[in-house]
CSV table of C-alpha atoms in Angstrom, one decimal:
chain,number,residue,atom,x,y,z
A,1,MET,CA,12.4,24.9,29.5
A,2,LYS,CA,12.3,23.9,25.8
A,3,THR,CA,13.1,20.4,26.2
A,4,LYS,CA,10.1,20.2,28.9
A,5,LEU,CA,7.5,21.8,26.4
A,6,ILE,CA,8.5,19.3,23.7
A,7,ILE,CA,8.1,16.2,26.1
A,8,ALA,CA,5.0,17.6,27.2
A,9,ALA,CA,3.6,18.1,23.3
A,10,ILE,CA,4.8,14.5,22.6
A,11,ALA,CA,3.0,12.8,25.7
A,12,ALA,CA,-0.2,15.1,24.6
A,13,PHE,CA,-0.1,13.9,21.1
A,14,PHE,CA,-0.2,10.2,22.2
A,15,ILE,CA,-2.9,10.7,25.1
A,16,ALA,CA,-5.0,12.7,22.5
A,17,GLY,CA,-4.8,10.0,19.5
A,18,CYS,CA,-6.2,7.0,21.5
A,19,GLU,CA,-10.1,7.1,20.8
A,20,MET,CA,-11.4,5.2,17.7
A,21,THR,CA,-14.1,6.8,15.7
A,22,GLU,CA,-17.6,4.9,15.4
A,23,ALA,CA,-16.7,3.7,11.7
A,24,GLU,CA,-13.0,2.3,12.8
A,25,LYS,CA,-15.0,0.4,15.6
A,26,ALA,CA,-17.6,-0.8,13.4
A,27,GLU,CA,-14.6,-2.1,10.8
A,28,VAL,CA,-13.1,-3.6,13.7
A,29,ARG,CA,-16.3,-5.7,14.6
A,30,LYS,CA,-16.9,-6.7,11.0
A,31,ILE,CA,-13.6,-8.0,10.8
A,32,TYR,CA,-13.8,-9.8,14.2
A,33,VAL,CA,-17.2,-11.6,13.3
A,34,GLU,CA,-16.1,-12.6,9.7
A,35,THR,CA,-13.2,-14.2,11.4
A,36,LEU,CA,-15.1,-15.8,14.3
A,37,THR,CA,-17.7,-17.2,11.6
A,38,SER,CA,-14.9,-18.9,9.4
A,39,ARG,CA,-14.0,-21.0,12.5
A,40,ILE,CA,-17.4,-22.3,13.2
A,41,LYS,CA,-18.9,-25.0,11.2
A,42,GLU,CA,-22.3,-26.8,11.5
A,43,THR,CA,-22.1,-30.5,11.4
A,44,HIS,CA,-24.8,-33.5,11.8
A,45,MET,CA,-23.9,-36.7,13.9
A,46,THR,CA,-25.6,-39.8,14.4
A,47,LEU,CA,-25.3,-41.3,17.8
A,48,SER,CA,-24.8,-45.2,18.4
A,49,ASP,CA,-28.7,-45.3,19.2
A,50,GLY,CA,-29.8,-44.0,15.7
A,51,ARG,CA,-30.7,-40.4,17.0
A,52,LYS,CA,-29.4,-37.5,14.8
A,53,ILE,CA,-28.1,-34.5,16.4
A,54,THR,CA,-27.0,-31.0,15.3
A,55,CYS,CA,-23.7,-29.5,16.6
A,56,LEU,CA,-21.3,-26.3,16.0
A,57,VAL,CA,-17.7,-27.3,16.0
A,58,TYR,CA,-15.3,-24.3,16.7
A,59,ASP,CA,-12.0,-24.8,15.6
A,60,ASP,CA,-8.9,-22.3,16.4
A,61,SER,CA,-5.7,-24.1,15.6
A,62,TYR,CA,-5.0,-24.2,19.3
A,63,ALA,CA,-8.4,-24.4,20.6
A,64,GLY,CA,-11.7,-26.0,19.9
A,65,GLY,CA,-15.0,-26.9,21.0
A,66,LEU,CA,-18.4,-28.5,20.5
A,67,SER,CA,-21.8,-27.6,21.1
A,68,CYS,CA,-24.6,-29.8,20.4
A,69,ASP,CA,-28.5,-29.1,20.2
A,70,TRP,CA,-29.6,-31.9,22.9
A,71,HIS,CA,-32.7,-30.1,23.5
A,72,ASN,CA,-34.3,-30.8,20.0
A,73,THR,CA,-32.8,-34.5,19.7
A,74,GLN,CA,-35.4,-37.2,19.9
A,75,GLN,CA,-35.4,-39.4,22.8
A,76,PRO,CA,-34.1,-42.7,22.6
A,77,LYS,CA,-36.6,-45.6,21.9
């Protein structure tokens, strides 16, 4: 009987300790945003037809991406 109570107490301890406070959640979000934004860089490119375009480059050692602002780029002449 004593062993079952100890096991139940340990299980209750782990179940009850899973929720984060709002302050802890805010700190995790802050660290995530700082990490993410440190991997995003703005760059300006000149295309072969002379148009200039602004792009964001995401670099995460094993993955990455490029997103360019085509909507605000001048039409070719």
